[in-house]
PDB file of C-alpha atoms and ligand atoms in Angstrom:
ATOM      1  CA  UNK A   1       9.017  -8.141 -10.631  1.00 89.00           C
ATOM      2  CA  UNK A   2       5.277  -9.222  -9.830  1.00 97.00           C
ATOM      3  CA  UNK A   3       3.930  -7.637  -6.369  1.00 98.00           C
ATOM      4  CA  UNK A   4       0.496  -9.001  -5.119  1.00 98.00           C
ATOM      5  CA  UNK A   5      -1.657  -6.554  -3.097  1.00 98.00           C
ATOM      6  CA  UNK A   6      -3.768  -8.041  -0.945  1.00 98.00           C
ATOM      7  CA  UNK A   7      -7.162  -6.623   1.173  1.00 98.00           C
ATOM      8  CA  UNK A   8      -8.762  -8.308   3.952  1.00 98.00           C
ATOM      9  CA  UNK A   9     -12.078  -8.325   5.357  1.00 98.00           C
ATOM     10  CA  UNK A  10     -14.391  -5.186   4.831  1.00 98.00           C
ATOM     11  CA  UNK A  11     -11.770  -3.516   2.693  1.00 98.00           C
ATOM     12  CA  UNK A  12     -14.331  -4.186  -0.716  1.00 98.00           C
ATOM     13  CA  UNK A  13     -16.685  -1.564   1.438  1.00 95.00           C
ATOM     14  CA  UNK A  14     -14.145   1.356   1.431  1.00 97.00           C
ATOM     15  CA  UNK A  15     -15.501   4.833  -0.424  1.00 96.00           C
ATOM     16  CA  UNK A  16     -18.931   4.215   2.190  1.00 95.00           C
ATOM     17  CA  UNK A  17     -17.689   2.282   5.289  1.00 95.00           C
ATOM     18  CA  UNK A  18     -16.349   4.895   7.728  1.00 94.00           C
ATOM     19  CA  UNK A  19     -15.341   7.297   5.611  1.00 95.00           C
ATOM     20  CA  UNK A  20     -14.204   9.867   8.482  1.00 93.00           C
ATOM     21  CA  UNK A  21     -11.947   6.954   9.109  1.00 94.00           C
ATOM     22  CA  UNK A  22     -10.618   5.114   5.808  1.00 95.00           C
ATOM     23  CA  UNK A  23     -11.866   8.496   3.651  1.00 93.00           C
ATOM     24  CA  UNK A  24     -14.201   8.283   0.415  1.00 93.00           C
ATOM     25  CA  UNK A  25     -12.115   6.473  -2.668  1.00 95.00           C
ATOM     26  CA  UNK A  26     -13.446   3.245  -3.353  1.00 97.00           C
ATOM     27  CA  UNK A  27     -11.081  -0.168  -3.510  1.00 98.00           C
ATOM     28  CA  UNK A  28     -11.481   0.312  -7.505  1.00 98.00           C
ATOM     29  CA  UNK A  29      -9.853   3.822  -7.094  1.00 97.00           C
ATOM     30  CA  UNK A  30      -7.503   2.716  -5.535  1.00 98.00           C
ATOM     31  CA  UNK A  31      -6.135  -0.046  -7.539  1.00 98.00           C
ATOM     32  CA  UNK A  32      -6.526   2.017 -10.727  1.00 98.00           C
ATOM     33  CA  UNK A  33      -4.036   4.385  -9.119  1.00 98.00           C
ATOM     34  CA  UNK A  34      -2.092   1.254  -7.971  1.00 98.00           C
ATOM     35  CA  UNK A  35      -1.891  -0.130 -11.672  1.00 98.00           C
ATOM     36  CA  UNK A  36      -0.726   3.702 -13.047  1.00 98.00           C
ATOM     37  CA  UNK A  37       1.859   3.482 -10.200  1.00 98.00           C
ATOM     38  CA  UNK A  38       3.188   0.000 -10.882  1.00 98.00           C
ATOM     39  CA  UNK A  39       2.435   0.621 -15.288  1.00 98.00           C
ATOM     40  CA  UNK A  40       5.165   3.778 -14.746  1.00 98.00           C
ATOM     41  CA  UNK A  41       7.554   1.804 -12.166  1.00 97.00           C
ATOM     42  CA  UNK A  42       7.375  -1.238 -14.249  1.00 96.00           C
ATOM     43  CA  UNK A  43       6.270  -3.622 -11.847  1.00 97.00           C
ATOM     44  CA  UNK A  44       3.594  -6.503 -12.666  1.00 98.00           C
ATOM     45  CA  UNK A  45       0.597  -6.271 -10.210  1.00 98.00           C
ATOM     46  CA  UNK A  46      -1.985  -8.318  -8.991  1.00 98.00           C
ATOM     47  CA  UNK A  47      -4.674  -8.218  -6.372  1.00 98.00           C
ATOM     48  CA  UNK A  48      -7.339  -9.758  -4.176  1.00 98.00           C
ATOM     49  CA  UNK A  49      -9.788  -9.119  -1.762  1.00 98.00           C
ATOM     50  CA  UNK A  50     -11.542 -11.577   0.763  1.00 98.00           C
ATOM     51  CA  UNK A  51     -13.419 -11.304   3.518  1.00 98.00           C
ATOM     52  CA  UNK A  52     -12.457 -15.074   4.224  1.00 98.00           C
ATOM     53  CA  UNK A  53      -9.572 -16.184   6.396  1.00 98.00           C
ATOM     54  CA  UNK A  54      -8.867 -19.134   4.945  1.00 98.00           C
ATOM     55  CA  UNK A  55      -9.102 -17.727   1.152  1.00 98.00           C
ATOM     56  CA  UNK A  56      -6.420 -15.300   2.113  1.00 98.00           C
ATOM     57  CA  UNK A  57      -4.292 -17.979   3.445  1.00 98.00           C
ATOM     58  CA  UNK A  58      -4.680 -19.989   0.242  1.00 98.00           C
ATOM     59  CA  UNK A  59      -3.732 -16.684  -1.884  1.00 98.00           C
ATOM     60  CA  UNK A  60      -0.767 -16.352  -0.206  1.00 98.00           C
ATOM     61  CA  UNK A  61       0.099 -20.415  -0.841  1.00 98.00           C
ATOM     62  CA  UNK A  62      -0.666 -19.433  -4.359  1.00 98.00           C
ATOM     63  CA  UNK A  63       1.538 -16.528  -4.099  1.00 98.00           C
ATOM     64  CA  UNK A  64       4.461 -18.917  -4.409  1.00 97.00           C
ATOM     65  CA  UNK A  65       3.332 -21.155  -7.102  1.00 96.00           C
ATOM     66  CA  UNK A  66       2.947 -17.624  -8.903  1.00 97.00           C
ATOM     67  CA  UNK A  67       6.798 -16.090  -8.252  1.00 97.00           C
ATOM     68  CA  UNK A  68       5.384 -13.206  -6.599  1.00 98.00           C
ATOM     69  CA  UNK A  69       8.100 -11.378  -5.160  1.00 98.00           C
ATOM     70  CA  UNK A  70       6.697  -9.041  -2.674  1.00 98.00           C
ATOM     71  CA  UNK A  71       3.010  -8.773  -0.938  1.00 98.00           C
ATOM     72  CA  UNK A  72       1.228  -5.339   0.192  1.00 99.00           C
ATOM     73  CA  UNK A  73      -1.417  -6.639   2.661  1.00 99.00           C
ATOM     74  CA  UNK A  74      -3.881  -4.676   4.833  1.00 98.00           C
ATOM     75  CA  UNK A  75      -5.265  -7.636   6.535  1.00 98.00           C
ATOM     76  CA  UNK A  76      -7.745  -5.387   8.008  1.00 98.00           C
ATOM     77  CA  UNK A  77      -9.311  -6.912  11.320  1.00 98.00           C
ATOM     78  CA  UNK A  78      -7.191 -10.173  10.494  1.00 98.00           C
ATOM     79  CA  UNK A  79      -4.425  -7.800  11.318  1.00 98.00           C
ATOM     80  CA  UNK A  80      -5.340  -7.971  14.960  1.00 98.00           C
ATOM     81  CA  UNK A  81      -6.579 -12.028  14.949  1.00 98.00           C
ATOM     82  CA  UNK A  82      -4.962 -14.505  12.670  1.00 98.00           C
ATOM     83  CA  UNK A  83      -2.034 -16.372  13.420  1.00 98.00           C
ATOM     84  CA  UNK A  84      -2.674 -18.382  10.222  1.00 98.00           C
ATOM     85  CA  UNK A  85      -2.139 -15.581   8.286  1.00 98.00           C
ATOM     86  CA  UNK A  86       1.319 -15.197  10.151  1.00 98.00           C
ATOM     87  CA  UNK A  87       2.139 -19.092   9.359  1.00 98.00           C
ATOM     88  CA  UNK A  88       1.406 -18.443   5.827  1.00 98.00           C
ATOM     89  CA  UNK A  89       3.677 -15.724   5.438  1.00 98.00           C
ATOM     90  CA  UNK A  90       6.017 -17.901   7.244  1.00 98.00           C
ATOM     91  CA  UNK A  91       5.294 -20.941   5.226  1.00 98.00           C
ATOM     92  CA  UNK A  92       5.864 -19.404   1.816  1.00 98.00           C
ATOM     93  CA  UNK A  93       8.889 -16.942   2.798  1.00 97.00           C
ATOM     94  CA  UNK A  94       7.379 -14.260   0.823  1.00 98.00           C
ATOM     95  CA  UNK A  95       8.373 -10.736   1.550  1.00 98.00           C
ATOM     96  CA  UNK A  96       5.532  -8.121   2.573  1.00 98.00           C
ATOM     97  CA  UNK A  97       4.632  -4.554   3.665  1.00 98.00           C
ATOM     98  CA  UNK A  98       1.800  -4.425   6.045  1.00 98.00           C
ATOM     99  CA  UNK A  99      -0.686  -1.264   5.442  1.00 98.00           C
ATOM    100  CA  UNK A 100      -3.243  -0.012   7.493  1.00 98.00           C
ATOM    101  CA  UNK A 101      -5.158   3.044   6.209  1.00 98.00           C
ATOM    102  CA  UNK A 102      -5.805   4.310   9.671  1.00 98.00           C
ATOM    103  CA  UNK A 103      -3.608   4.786  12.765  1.00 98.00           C
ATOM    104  CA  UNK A 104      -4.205   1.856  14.248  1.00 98.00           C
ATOM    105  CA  UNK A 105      -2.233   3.021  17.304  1.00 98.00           C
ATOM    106  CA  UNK A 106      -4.596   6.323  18.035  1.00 97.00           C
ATOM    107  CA  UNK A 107      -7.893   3.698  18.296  1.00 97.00           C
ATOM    108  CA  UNK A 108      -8.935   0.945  19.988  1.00 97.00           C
ATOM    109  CA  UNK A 109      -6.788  -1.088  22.525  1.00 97.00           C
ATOM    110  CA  UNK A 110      -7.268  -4.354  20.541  1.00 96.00           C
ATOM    111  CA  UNK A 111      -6.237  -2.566  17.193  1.00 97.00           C
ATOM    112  CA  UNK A 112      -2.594  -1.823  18.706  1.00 98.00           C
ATOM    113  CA  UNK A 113      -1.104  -5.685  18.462  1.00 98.00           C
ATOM    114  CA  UNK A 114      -0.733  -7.257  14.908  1.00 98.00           C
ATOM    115  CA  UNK A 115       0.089 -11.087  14.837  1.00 98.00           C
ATOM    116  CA  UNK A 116       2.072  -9.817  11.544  1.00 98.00           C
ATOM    117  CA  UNK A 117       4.236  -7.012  12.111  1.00 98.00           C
ATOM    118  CA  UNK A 118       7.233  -8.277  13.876  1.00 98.00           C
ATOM    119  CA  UNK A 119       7.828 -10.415  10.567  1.00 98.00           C
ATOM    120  CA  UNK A 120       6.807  -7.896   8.526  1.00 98.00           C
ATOM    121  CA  UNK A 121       9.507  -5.738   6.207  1.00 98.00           C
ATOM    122  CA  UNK A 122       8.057  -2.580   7.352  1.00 98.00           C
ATOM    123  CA  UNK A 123       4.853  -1.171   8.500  1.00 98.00           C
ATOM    124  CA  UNK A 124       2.794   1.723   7.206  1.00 98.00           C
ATOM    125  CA  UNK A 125      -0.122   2.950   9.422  1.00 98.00           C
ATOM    126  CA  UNK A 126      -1.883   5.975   9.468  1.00 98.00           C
ATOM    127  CA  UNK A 127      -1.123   7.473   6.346  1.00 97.00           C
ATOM    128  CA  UNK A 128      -4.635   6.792   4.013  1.00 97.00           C
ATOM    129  CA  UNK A 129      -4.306   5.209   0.985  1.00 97.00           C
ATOM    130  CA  UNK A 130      -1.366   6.615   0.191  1.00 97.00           C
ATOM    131  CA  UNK A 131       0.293   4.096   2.759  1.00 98.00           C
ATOM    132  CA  UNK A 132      -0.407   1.511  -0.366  1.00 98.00           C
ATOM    133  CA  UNK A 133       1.176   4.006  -3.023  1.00 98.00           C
ATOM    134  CA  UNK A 134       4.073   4.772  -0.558  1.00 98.00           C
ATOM    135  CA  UNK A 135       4.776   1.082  -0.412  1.00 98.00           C
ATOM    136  CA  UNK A 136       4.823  -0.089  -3.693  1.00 98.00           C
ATOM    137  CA  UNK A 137       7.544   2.849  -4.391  1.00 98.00           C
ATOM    138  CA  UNK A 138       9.335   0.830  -1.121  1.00 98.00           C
ATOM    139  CA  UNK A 139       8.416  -2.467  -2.844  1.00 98.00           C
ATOM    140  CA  UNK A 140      10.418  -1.313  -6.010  1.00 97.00           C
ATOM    141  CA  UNK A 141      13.316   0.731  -4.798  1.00 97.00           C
ATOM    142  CA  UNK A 142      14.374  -2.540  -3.351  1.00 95.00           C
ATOM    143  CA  UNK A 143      13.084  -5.281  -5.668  1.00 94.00           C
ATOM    144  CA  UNK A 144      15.586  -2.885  -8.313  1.00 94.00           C
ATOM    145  CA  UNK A 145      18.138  -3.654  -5.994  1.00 88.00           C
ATOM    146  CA  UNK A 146      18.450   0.012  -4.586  1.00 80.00           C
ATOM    147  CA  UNK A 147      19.510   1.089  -1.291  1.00 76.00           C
ATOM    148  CA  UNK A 148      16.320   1.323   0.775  1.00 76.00           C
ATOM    149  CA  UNK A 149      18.051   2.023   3.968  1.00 74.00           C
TER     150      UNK A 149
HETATM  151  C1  DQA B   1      -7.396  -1.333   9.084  1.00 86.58           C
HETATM  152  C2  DQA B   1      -7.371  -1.224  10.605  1.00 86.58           C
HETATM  153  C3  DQA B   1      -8.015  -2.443  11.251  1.00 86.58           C
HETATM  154  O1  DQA B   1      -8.001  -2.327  12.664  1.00 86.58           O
HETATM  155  C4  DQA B   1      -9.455  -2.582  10.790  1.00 86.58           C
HETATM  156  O2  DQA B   1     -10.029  -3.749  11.336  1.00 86.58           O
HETATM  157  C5  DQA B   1      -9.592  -2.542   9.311  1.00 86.58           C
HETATM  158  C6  DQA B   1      -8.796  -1.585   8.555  1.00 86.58           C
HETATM  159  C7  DQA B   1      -6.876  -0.046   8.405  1.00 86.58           C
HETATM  160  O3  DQA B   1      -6.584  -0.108   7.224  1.00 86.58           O
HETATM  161  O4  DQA B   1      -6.765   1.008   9.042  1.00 86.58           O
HETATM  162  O5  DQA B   1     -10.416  -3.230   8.740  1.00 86.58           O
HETATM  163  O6  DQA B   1      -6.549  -2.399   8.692  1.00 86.58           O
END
């Protein structure tokens, strides 16, 4: 049961970029408290950062070649931009959960379309960093084959 969390651009700044916004844990603390959560669920984790289109794209290529099962992303301004990203997840038929630490919806006009929700599995917005947490336990209610609707 691997799941691959991925951040995209300015996502390595959180802890001092906006913190009234995305709050004051770090992207360390929060994948410590990613690898407890997956350590007592018993799912295999990875991650990446990248503040580069195309190196996201190529992660998520590589996603397949690795048997990941399911993706977290927070493509972060990507969110609102790349329709590679989209293809990719298209390409590679991977499964993923699309997290946004803020609520996208209460901000700026151009923050309220994603190229990537409508083929997303779900969407979590709004909620802080526990929108990652509250995935993962998503992630493996229904990689273990549980009811998750
Ligand atoms: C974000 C929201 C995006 O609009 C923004 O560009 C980000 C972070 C969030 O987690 O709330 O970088 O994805």
């Amino acid at each position: 049961m691997k799941v691959l969390v991925l951040n995209g651009p300015n996502l390595n700044l959180l802890g001092m970029r906006e913190p009234g916004i995305y709050g004051s844990g770090t992207l360390a603390d929060l994948q410590r408290e990613l690898r407890d959560l997956a350590g007592s669920l018993g799912v295999e984790i990875d991650f990446f950062q990248s503040n580069h289109e195309g190196a996201i794209v190529d992660r998520i290529h590589q996603a397949r070649a690795d048997g990941v099962a399911f993706v977290i992303i927070n493509p972060g301004a990507f969110t609102h931009t790349s329709v590679a990203i989209r293809d990719a997840f298209s390409g590679v038929s991977i499964p993923f959960v699309e997290v946004h630490i803020s609520n996208v919806h209460k901000r700026d006009a151009f923050r309220h379309h994603s190229y990537l929700s409508d083929i997303a599995e779900g969407v979590i917005v709004g909620l802080g960093m526990h929108g990652y947490g509250l995935a993962l336990r998503y992630v493996h209610a229904r990689l273990s084959g549980a009811s998750t609707r």
